[in-house]
mmCIF file of C-alpha atoms in Angstrom:
data_model
loop_
_atom_site.group_PDB
_atom_site.id
_atom_site.type_symbol
_atom_site.label_atom_id
_atom_site.label_comp_id
_atom_site.label_asym_id
_atom_site.label_seq_id
_atom_site.Cartn_x
_atom_site.Cartn_y
_atom_site.Cartn_z
ATOM 1 C CA MET A 1 5.739 14.156 28.518
ATOM 2 C CA PHE A 2 2.521 15.603 29.711
ATOM 3 C CA SER A 3 -0.752 16.457 27.978
ATOM 4 C CA LEU A 4 -3.532 18.958 28.698
ATOM 5 C CA ASN A 5 -7.120 19.115 27.632
ATOM 6 C CA SER A 6 -8.533 22.538 26.537
ATOM 7 C CA ASP A 7 -9.919 23.371 30.039
ATOM 8 C CA GLN A 8 -6.483 22.642 31.654
ATOM 9 C CA LEU A 9 -4.892 24.774 28.913
ATOM 10 C CA ALA A 10 -7.143 27.755 29.743
ATOM 11 C CA SER A 11 -6.867 27.299 33.439
ATOM 12 C CA CYS A 12 -3.030 26.907 33.373
ATOM 13 C CA SER A 13 -2.858 30.091 31.226
ATOM 14 C CA PHE A 14 -0.349 29.826 28.396
ATOM 15 C CA PHE A 15 3.084 28.503 27.643
ATOM 16 C CA ILE A 16 5.250 31.100 25.976
ATOM 17 C CA VAL A 17 7.977 29.747 23.979
ATOM 18 C CA HIS A 18 10.685 31.993 22.599
ATOM 19 C CA LEU A 19 12.857 30.430 19.962
ATOM 20 C CA SER A 20 15.891 32.647 19.486
ATOM 21 C CA TYR A 21 17.506 31.462 16.254
ATOM 22 C CA GLN A 22 21.277 32.283 16.118
ATOM 23 C CA ASN A 23 22.959 32.944 12.853
ATOM 24 C CA SER A 24 24.284 29.464 12.653
ATOM 25 C CA ARG A 25 23.821 26.412 10.418
ATOM 26 C CA SER A 26 24.271 23.827 13.153
ATOM 27 C CA HIS A 27 21.996 24.762 16.147
ATOM 28 C CA HIS A 28 19.416 26.852 17.590
ATOM 29 C CA ASN A 29 19.240 28.253 21.119
ATOM 30 C CA ILE A 30 15.740 27.643 22.543
ATOM 31 C CA GLY A 31 14.399 29.396 25.627
ATOM 32 C CA LEU A 32 11.223 28.056 27.189
ATOM 33 C CA VAL A 33 9.168 29.812 29.816
ATOM 34 C CA ALA A 34 6.127 27.809 31.072
ATOM 35 C CA LEU A 35 3.600 28.743 33.565
ATOM 36 C CA TRP A 36 2.515 25.458 35.237
ATOM 37 C CA PHE A 37 0.736 24.358 38.304
ATOM 38 C CA SER A 38 1.440 21.021 39.970
ATOM 39 C CA ASN A 39 -1.880 19.997 41.420
ATOM 40 C CA LYS A 40 -5.573 19.924 40.324
ATOM 41 C CA ARG A 41 -6.697 22.472 42.687
ATOM 42 C CA ASN A 42 -4.399 25.005 41.260
ATOM 43 C CA LEU A 43 -5.782 24.155 37.762
ATOM 44 C CA CYS A 44 -8.795 26.265 38.548
ATOM 45 C CA THR A 45 -6.633 29.178 39.766
ATOM 46 C CA TRP A 46 -5.527 31.981 37.510
ATOM 47 C CA ASN A 47 -2.570 34.392 37.799
ATOM 48 C CA PHE A 48 -2.950 36.749 35.018
ATOM 49 C CA SER A 49 -0.139 39.099 36.268
ATOM 50 C CA GLU A 50 2.337 36.314 35.754
ATOM 51 C CA LEU A 51 0.521 35.580 32.391
ATOM 52 C CA ARG A 52 1.176 39.150 31.299
ATOM 53 C CA SER A 53 4.650 39.081 32.590
ATOM 54 C CA TYR A 54 5.593 36.003 30.641
ATOM 55 C CA HIS A 55 3.831 37.202 27.529
ATOM 56 C CA SER A 56 5.827 40.523 27.677
ATOM 57 C CA GLN A 57 8.927 38.581 27.060
ATOM 58 C CA LYS A 58 7.651 37.825 23.486
ATOM 59 C CA ILE A 59 8.540 41.354 22.376
ATOM 60 C CA SER A 60 10.133 41.144 18.941
ATOM 61 C CA GLU A 61 7.854 40.561 16.020
ATOM 62 C CA PRO A 62 9.064 38.482 13.057
ATOM 63 C CA ARG A 63 10.589 40.931 10.539
ATOM 64 C CA ASN A 64 8.382 39.812 7.765
ATOM 65 C CA ARG A 65 5.344 40.903 9.674
ATOM 66 C CA ARG A 66 6.389 44.570 10.195
ATOM 67 C CA LEU A 67 4.893 47.319 8.076
ATOM 68 C CA THR A 68 8.289 48.677 7.448
ATOM 69 C CA SER A 69 9.614 45.215 6.629
ATOM 70 C CA ASN A 70 12.360 44.387 4.296
ATOM 71 C CA SER A 71 10.397 41.320 3.300
ATOM 72 C CA HIS A 72 11.936 39.780 0.161
ATOM 73 C CA PHE A 73 9.089 37.890 -1.271
ATOM 74 C CA CYS A 74 5.927 38.655 -3.199
ATOM 75 C CA ASN A 75 4.733 35.962 -5.625
ATOM 76 C CA HIS A 76 1.191 34.823 -6.442
ATOM 77 C CA SER A 77 1.648 33.264 -9.783
ATOM 78 C CA SER A 78 1.544 29.467 -10.412
ATOM 79 C CA ARG A 79 4.861 30.197 -12.216
ATOM 80 C CA LYS A 80 7.660 30.201 -9.686
ATOM 81 C CA VAL A 81 9.490 33.459 -9.442
ATOM 82 C CA PRO A 82 12.864 33.482 -7.574
ATOM 83 C CA VAL A 83 12.609 34.812 -4.119
ATOM 84 C CA ARG A 84 15.715 36.285 -2.571
ATOM 85 C CA PHE A 85 16.410 36.050 1.131
ATOM 86 C CA GLY A 86 19.336 37.101 3.198
ATOM 87 C CA HIS A 87 19.224 33.846 4.797
ATOM 88 C CA SER A 88 17.055 30.689 4.882
ATOM 89 C CA PRO A 89 13.254 31.718 4.682
ATOM 90 C CA LYS A 90 12.587 29.086 7.373
ATOM 91 C CA VAL A 91 14.899 30.494 9.966
ATOM 92 C CA LEU A 92 15.221 34.274 10.411
ATOM 93 C CA SER A 93 17.548 35.623 13.089
ATOM 94 C CA GLY A 94 15.543 37.172 15.879
ATOM 95 C CA GLU A 95 12.208 35.545 15.066
ATOM 96 C CA THR A 96 9.807 34.545 17.916
ATOM 97 C CA TYR A 97 7.510 31.626 18.025
ATOM 98 C CA SER A 98 4.943 30.807 20.589
ATOM 99 C CA VAL A 99 3.001 27.775 21.785
ATOM 100 C CA LEU A 100 0.103 30.100 21.281
ATOM 101 C CA GLN A 101 0.398 28.954 17.612
ATOM 102 C CA SER A 102 0.198 25.488 18.541
ATOM 103 C CA SER A 103 -2.856 23.125 17.600
ATOM 104 C CA GLY A 104 -4.079 23.028 21.255
ATOM 105 C CA PHE A 105 -4.725 26.790 21.181
ATOM 106 C CA GLN A 106 -6.453 26.947 17.850
ATOM 107 C CA HIS A 107 -10.233 27.105 17.122
ATOM 108 C CA TRP A 108 -11.966 23.769 17.758
ATOM 109 C CA PHE A 109 -13.457 23.512 14.322
ATOM 110 C CA LYS A 110 -12.411 26.579 12.156
ATOM 111 C CA ASN A 111 -9.274 25.156 10.532
ATOM 112 C CA TRP A 112 -9.418 27.157 7.296
ATOM 113 C CA GLN A 113 -6.297 29.270 7.309
ATOM 114 C CA GLU A 114 -5.318 28.171 3.791
ATOM 115 C CA GLN A 115 -8.682 29.032 2.542
ATOM 116 C CA ARG A 116 -8.836 32.482 4.277
ATOM 117 C CA LYS A 117 -5.429 33.323 2.771
ATOM 118 C CA HIS A 118 -6.880 34.033 -0.686
ATOM 119 C CA LYS A 119 -10.134 35.603 0.305
ATOM 120 C CA LEU A 120 -11.377 38.789 2.068
ATOM 121 C CA THR A 121 -13.114 37.337 5.136
ATOM 122 C CA ALA A 122 -15.784 38.956 7.316
ATOM 123 C CA SER A 123 -13.475 39.356 10.287
ATOM 124 C CA THR A 124 -11.287 41.574 8.203
ATOM 125 C CA PHE A 125 -13.891 43.889 6.724
ATOM 126 C CA GLY A 126 -13.632 46.507 9.405
ATOM 127 C CA GLY A 127 -9.814 46.586 8.686
ATOM 128 C CA ALA A 128 -10.260 46.730 4.995
ATOM 129 C CA VAL A 129 -12.396 49.728 5.303
ATOM 130 C CA GLY A 130 -10.057 51.537 7.829
ATOM 131 C CA PHE A 131 -11.614 51.240 11.156
ATOM 132 C CA TRP A 132 -7.987 50.744 12.439
ATOM 133 C CA PRO A 133 -5.890 52.885 10.120
ATOM 134 C CA ARG A 134 -2.607 50.841 10.280
ATOM 135 C CA ARG A 135 -4.635 47.602 9.923
ATOM 136 C CA ARG A 136 -5.618 48.558 6.277
ATOM 137 C CA VAL A 137 -2.075 48.514 4.967
ATOM 138 C CA GLN A 138 -1.117 45.556 7.089
ATOM 139 C CA LEU A 139 -4.004 43.673 5.608
ATOM 140 C CA TRP A 140 -2.867 44.630 2.192
ATOM 141 C CA LEU A 141 0.466 43.315 2.888
ATOM 142 C CA GLU A 142 -0.918 40.099 4.130
ATOM 143 C CA LYS A 143 -2.935 39.573 1.041
ATOM 144 C CA LEU A 144 0.200 40.104 -1.112
ATOM 145 C CA GLY A 145 2.112 37.426 0.951
ATOM 146 C CA ALA A 146 4.681 40.160 1.970
ATOM 147 C CA ILE A 147 3.953 39.458 5.638
ATOM 148 C CA LYS A 148 2.498 36.584 7.474
ATOM 149 C CA PRO A 149 -1.321 36.754 8.362
ATOM 150 C CA PHE A 150 -2.086 37.449 11.854
ATOM 151 C CA SER A 151 -1.979 34.089 13.754
ATOM 152 C CA GLY A 152 -3.250 34.964 17.066
ATOM 153 C CA ASN A 153 -2.388 36.346 20.424
ATOM 154 C CA LEU A 154 -3.409 35.814 24.068
ATOM 155 C CA ALA A 155 -6.887 37.301 23.503
ATOM 156 C CA THR A 156 -7.721 35.061 20.293
ATOM 157 C CA CYS A 157 -6.331 31.964 21.992
ATOM 158 C CA TRP A 158 -8.491 32.720 25.027
ATOM 159 C CA SER A 159 -11.443 32.944 22.677
ATOM 160 C CA ASN A 160 -10.579 29.643 20.853
ATOM 161 C CA ILE A 161 -10.400 27.839 24.127
ATOM 162 C CA LYS A 162 -13.490 29.145 25.765
ATOM 163 C CA GLU A 163 -15.842 29.310 22.799
ATOM 164 C CA GLU A 164 -17.251 25.788 23.172
ATOM 165 C CA GLU A 165 -18.126 26.573 26.774
ATOM 166 C CA ALA A 166 -19.761 29.790 25.679
ATOM 167 C CA LEU A 167 -21.569 27.904 22.943
ATOM 168 C CA GLU A 168 -23.153 25.604 25.570
ATOM 169 C CA ARG A 169 -24.238 28.479 27.667
ATOM 170 C CA TYR A 170 -25.782 30.101 24.687
ATOM 171 C CA LYS A 171 -27.744 26.923 23.859
ATOM 172 C CA LEU A 172 -28.855 26.504 27.513
ATOM 173 C CA ILE A 173 -30.209 30.031 27.659
ATOM 174 C CA THR A 174 -31.885 30.134 24.399
ATOM 175 C CA GLY A 175 -32.844 26.563 23.607
ATOM 176 C CA ASN A 176 -31.708 26.992 20.107
ATOM 177 C CA THR A 177 -29.992 24.255 18.014
ATOM 178 C CA VAL A 178 -26.855 25.483 16.385
ATOM 179 C CA LEU A 179 -25.326 23.927 13.265
ATOM 180 C CA PHE A 180 -21.728 24.468 12.015
ATOM 181 C CA PRO A 181 -21.408 25.142 8.381
ATOM 182 C CA GLU A 182 -18.161 24.884 6.393
ATOM 183 C CA PHE A 183 -16.125 27.956 5.210
ATOM 184 C CA GLN A 184 -18.536 29.955 3.179
ATOM 185 C CA VAL A 185 -17.589 31.673 -0.089
ATOM 186 C CA TYR A 186 -19.861 34.530 -1.331
ATOM 187 C CA GLY A 187 -20.964 34.571 -4.941
ATOM 188 C CA LYS A 188 -23.639 31.876 -5.426
ATOM 189 C CA LYS A 189 -25.748 34.376 -7.142
ATOM 190 C CA ASN A 190 -22.764 36.195 -8.668
ATOM 191 C CA PRO A 191 -19.529 34.229 -9.177
ATOM 192 C CA GLU A 192 -17.625 37.477 -9.492
ATOM 193 C CA ASP A 193 -18.053 37.980 -5.815
ATOM 194 C CA ASN A 194 -16.264 34.822 -4.826
ATOM 195 C CA TRP A 195 -13.282 36.747 -3.339
ATOM 196 C CA LEU A 196 -15.573 37.440 -0.318
ATOM 197 C CA ALA A 197 -15.992 34.747 2.304
ATOM 198 C CA ALA A 198 -16.894 34.169 5.974
ATOM 199 C CA SER A 199 -16.420 31.590 8.656
ATOM 200 C CA PRO A 200 -19.441 31.841 11.089
ATOM 201 C CA ASP A 201 -19.457 30.469 14.562
ATOM 202 C CA GLY A 202 -22.836 28.822 13.833
ATOM 203 C CA VAL A 203 -26.104 29.092 12.076
ATOM 204 C CA VAL A 204 -29.542 28.927 13.873
ATOM 205 C CA GLU A 205 -32.810 27.601 12.593
ATOM 206 C CA ARG A 206 -35.972 28.544 14.608
ATOM 207 C CA LEU A 207 -39.692 28.155 14.095
ATOM 208 C CA VAL A 208 -41.655 31.390 14.872
ATOM 209 C CA TYR A 209 -45.372 31.029 14.703
ATOM 210 C CA GLY A 210 -44.710 28.043 12.553
ATOM 211 C CA LEU A 211 -42.455 29.901 10.074
ATOM 212 C CA HIS A 212 -38.724 29.257 9.702
ATOM 213 C CA SER A 213 -36.520 31.996 11.033
ATOM 214 C CA ARG A 214 -32.914 31.826 9.816
ATOM 215 C CA GLY A 215 -30.160 33.447 11.800
ATOM 216 C CA VAL A 216 -26.373 33.344 12.268
ATOM 217 C CA LEU A 217 -24.433 33.060 15.529
ATOM 218 C CA GLU A 218 -21.375 35.166 16.365
ATOM 219 C CA ILE A 219 -19.710 34.279 19.814
ATOM 220 C CA LYS A 220 -17.347 36.701 21.503
ATOM 221 C CA CYS A 221 -15.217 35.832 24.489
ATOM 222 C CA PRO A 222 -13.433 39.090 25.499
ATOM 223 C CA PHE A 223 -10.122 38.725 27.271
ATOM 224 C CA PHE A 224 -10.095 42.040 29.319
ATOM 225 C CA ASN A 225 -6.160 41.957 29.261
ATOM 226 C CA GLY A 226 -6.366 38.909 31.545
ATOM 227 C CA ASP A 227 -7.948 41.026 34.432
ATOM 228 C CA LYS A 228 -10.665 38.615 35.842
ATOM 229 C CA SER A 229 -12.054 41.473 37.982
ATOM 230 C CA ILE A 230 -13.379 43.508 35.154
ATOM 231 C CA ALA A 231 -14.464 40.639 33.023
ATOM 232 C CA SER A 232 -18.048 41.755 32.631
ATOM 233 C CA PRO A 233 -20.406 41.037 29.693
ATOM 234 C CA TRP A 234 -20.750 43.868 27.203
ATOM 235 C CA SER A 235 -23.875 46.125 27.475
ATOM 236 C CA ARG A 236 -23.436 47.384 23.946
ATOM 237 C CA VAL A 237 -22.068 45.948 20.770
ATOM 238 C CA PRO A 238 -18.825 47.595 19.757
ATOM 239 C CA LEU A 239 -18.979 49.580 16.567
ATOM 240 C CA TYR A 240 -15.981 47.655 14.987
ATOM 241 C CA CYS A 241 -18.046 44.350 14.999
ATOM 242 C CA ILE A 242 -20.761 45.673 12.696
ATOM 243 C CA PRO A 243 -18.964 45.286 9.324
ATOM 244 C CA GLN A 244 -18.242 41.726 10.337
ATOM 245 C CA ALA A 245 -21.798 41.042 11.509
ATOM 246 C CA GLN A 246 -23.285 42.456 8.473
ATOM 247 C CA GLY A 247 -20.878 40.708 6.261
ATOM 248 C CA LEU A 248 -21.823 37.389 7.933
ATOM 249 C CA MET A 249 -25.498 37.829 7.497
ATOM 250 C CA GLU A 250 -25.065 38.770 3.829
ATOM 251 C CA ILE A 251 -22.718 35.954 2.879
ATOM 252 C CA MET A 252 -24.755 33.414 4.822
ATOM 253 C CA ASP A 253 -27.974 34.903 3.436
ATOM 254 C CA ARG A 254 -29.509 35.232 7.002
ATOM 255 C CA ASP A 255 -31.962 37.626 8.327
ATOM 256 C CA TRP A 256 -30.596 38.217 11.842
ATOM 257 C CA MET A 257 -27.716 37.506 13.978
ATOM 258 C CA ASP A 258 -27.536 36.344 17.687
ATOM 259 C CA PHE A 259 -24.337 38.216 18.960
ATOM 260 C CA TYR A 260 -23.447 36.440 22.221
ATOM 261 C CA VAL A 261 -20.721 37.761 24.540
ATOM 262 C CA TRP A 262 -19.429 35.291 27.123
ATOM 263 C CA THR A 263 -17.211 36.267 30.145
ATOM 264 C CA LEU A 264 -16.163 34.402 33.345
ATOM 265 C CA ASN A 265 -18.571 36.425 35.295
ATOM 266 C CA GLY A 266 -21.596 36.422 33.030
ATOM 267 C CA SER A 267 -22.900 36.904 29.465
ATOM 268 C CA SER A 268 -25.035 39.145 27.268
ATOM 269 C CA LEU A 269 -27.103 38.405 24.009
ATOM 270 C CA PHE A 270 -27.819 40.904 21.405
ATOM 271 C CA ARG A 271 -30.072 40.617 18.278
ATOM 272 C CA LEU A 272 -28.816 42.296 15.185
ATOM 273 C CA TYR A 273 -30.743 42.541 11.875
ATOM 274 C CA ARG A 274 -29.563 42.523 8.289
ATOM 275 C CA ASP A 275 -29.280 45.884 6.620
ATOM 276 C CA VAL A 276 -28.985 45.500 2.895
ATOM 277 C CA GLU A 277 -28.326 49.321 2.392
ATOM 278 C CA TYR A 278 -25.478 49.119 4.754
ATOM 279 C CA TRP A 279 -23.977 46.198 2.833
ATOM 280 C CA ASP A 280 -24.324 47.933 -0.431
ATOM 281 C CA VAL A 281 -22.165 50.724 0.869
ATOM 282 C CA LEU A 282 -19.710 48.467 2.666
ATOM 283 C CA LYS A 283 -19.189 46.351 -0.459
ATOM 284 C CA ILE A 284 -18.165 49.362 -2.445
ATOM 285 C CA ALA A 285 -15.300 50.047 0.135
ATOM 286 C CA LEU A 286 -14.410 46.388 0.199
ATOM 287 C CA SER A 287 -14.418 46.249 -3.689
ATOM 288 C CA ASP A 288 -12.143 49.285 -3.855
ATOM 289 C CA PHE A 289 -9.677 47.727 -1.381
ATOM 290 C CA TRP A 290 -9.696 44.423 -3.300
ATOM 291 C CA PHE A 291 -9.723 45.509 -6.909
ATOM 292 C CA LYS A 292 -7.700 48.833 -6.750
ATOM 293 C CA HIS A 293 -5.168 47.683 -4.346
ATOM 294 C CA VAL A 294 -4.840 43.899 -3.610
ATOM 295 C CA GLN A 295 -5.448 42.457 -7.150
ATOM 296 C CA PRO A 296 -3.314 44.794 -9.248
ATOM 297 C CA ALA A 297 -0.407 44.468 -6.731
ATOM 298 C CA ARG A 298 -0.786 40.605 -6.820
ATOM 299 C CA GLU A 299 -0.497 40.783 -10.620
ATOM 300 C CA LEU A 300 2.773 42.736 -10.391
ATOM 301 C CA CYS A 301 4.125 40.306 -7.763
ATOM 302 C CA SER A 302 3.385 37.536 -10.086
ATOM 303 C CA GLU A 303 5.368 39.103 -13.014
ATOM 304 C CA HIS A 304 8.277 40.691 -10.990
ATOM 305 C CA VAL A 305 10.518 39.979 -7.897
ATOM 306 C CA ILE A 306 9.268 42.724 -5.481
ATOM 307 C CA THR A 307 11.697 43.185 -2.620
ATOM 308 C CA ASN A 308 9.879 46.044 -0.779
ATOM 309 C CA PRO A 309 6.177 46.520 -1.587
ATOM 310 C CA LEU A 310 5.767 49.534 0.576
ATOM 311 C CA ILE A 311 8.208 51.301 -1.861
ATOM 312 C CA GLU A 312 7.891 49.375 -5.179
ATOM 313 C CA LEU A 313 4.149 49.139 -5.004
ATOM 314 C CA ARG A 314 3.521 52.511 -3.334
ATOM 315 C CA SER A 315 1.046 53.712 -6.068
ATOM 316 C CA LEU A 316 -1.168 50.659 -5.189
ATOM 317 C CA LYS A 317 -0.865 51.049 -1.338
ATOM 318 C CA PRO A 318 -4.130 51.861 0.219
ATOM 319 C CA GLU A 319 -4.673 54.894 2.296
ATOM 320 C CA PRO A 320 -5.247 54.465 5.996
ATOM 321 C CA ARG A 321 -9.055 54.889 5.520
ATOM 322 C CA HIS A 322 -11.381 54.501 2.671
ATOM 323 C CA GLU A 323 -13.217 57.599 1.726
ATOM 324 C CA LEU A 324 -16.480 55.946 2.932
ATOM 325 C CA CYS A 325 -15.026 54.906 6.199
ATOM 326 C CA ARG A 326 -16.554 58.009 8.294
ATOM 327 C CA TYR A 327 -19.916 57.139 6.689
ATOM 328 C CA ILE A 328 -19.666 53.362 7.416
ATOM 329 C CA VAL A 329 -18.665 54.161 11.117
ATOM 330 C CA TYR A 330 -21.862 56.474 11.421
ATOM 331 C CA GLU A 331 -24.034 53.807 9.977
ATOM 332 C CA SER A 332 -22.519 51.150 12.255
ATOM 333 C CA LYS A 333 -23.441 53.440 15.229
ATOM 334 C CA CYS A 334 -27.098 53.556 13.921
ATOM 335 C CA ILE A 335 -27.148 49.688 13.758
ATOM 336 C CA VAL A 336 -25.772 49.348 17.204
ATOM 337 C CA ASP A 337 -28.361 51.985 18.539
ATOM 338 C CA ASN A 338 -31.166 49.864 16.952
ATOM 339 C CA SER A 339 -29.865 46.381 18.196
ATOM 340 C CA LYS A 340 -31.757 44.648 20.869
ATOM 341 C CA LEU A 341 -30.267 43.627 24.185
ATOM 342 C CA LEU A 342 -32.189 40.404 24.685
ATOM 343 C CA MET A 343 -30.379 39.292 27.892
ATOM 344 C CA ARG A 344 -27.700 40.172 30.210
ATOM 345 C CA GLU A 345 -26.621 38.098 33.335
ATOM 346 C CA ILE A 346 -23.965 38.349 35.818
ATOM 347 C CA HIS A 347 -23.248 35.271 38.066
ATOM 348 C CA GLY A 348 -26.517 33.807 36.732
ATOM 349 C CA LYS A 349 -28.658 36.812 37.810
ATOM 350 C CA LEU A 350 -30.564 38.685 35.143
ATOM 351 C CA GLN A 351 -29.698 42.481 34.868
ATOM 352 C CA ASN A 352 -32.221 45.108 34.184
#
């Protein structure tokens, strides 16, 4: 047996495990591909071309995660409804599993998967509106329990592993003290909004001219498809990050956000400000997704055995984009245009 700390896990890239379950009651055939370096010097060496090659072997997606899935389960009631499977729900032929889903590759303090399952969280706000058209229906199926929630890929695992290092760099640059709140549920002022939630990377308290200034921290560690040569800190906040950013500030009741982007070759720091009018429009789109599509579909799932939600619940399936999506994208661009690039450094040298 051997063990790896988080830095070694990152430096050694990733283990990809493909479990090819045969249609048999007695045994499973398990294939393991591991990228492993035998000495400490190589622990600092990356070979992303091999990493992508190994990762490409994990091709097939579990059937119950596809949008055209024949997933045979949909039940959200405390009353147990029979669920029909062609075979055991624990072992489906052709499923693939990855060490990427093991605890060593998960976030260092955000272990809130169960809580997230029953809420609409800030990281999904862009998808719920329709920034990525296919994602909206996929998210709907996830909230019904018809497919498994997204559990991570190479990019998210990379971010999970490197976020602590990024945090230390942020604190060194800014001198800020960062606190780590628990999973935050919206609705303190209005309990009817408790279907919204957020999992911030941190909160920041500062004194500005003797007055308290309250912000939230969002850290991004982009993967760049594993290509170290192009790992350059962003010079502009991506549009798709704005629904999450504004959602975090609203749910956390914070006035501003430090949006910190960390890469191997440098980092950049942006300041975003809370926009109440943007949130009011965004919340309309989120409410429509939740109360016109998710909640009524869940109620039907609790009362009936739904074998194919895309067909049987098609009247409740959301359109690829909400009608306000175009407007929200435009307003997101305005927020990006008004954001402040506080700092951008490459190899320790400040950029103009």
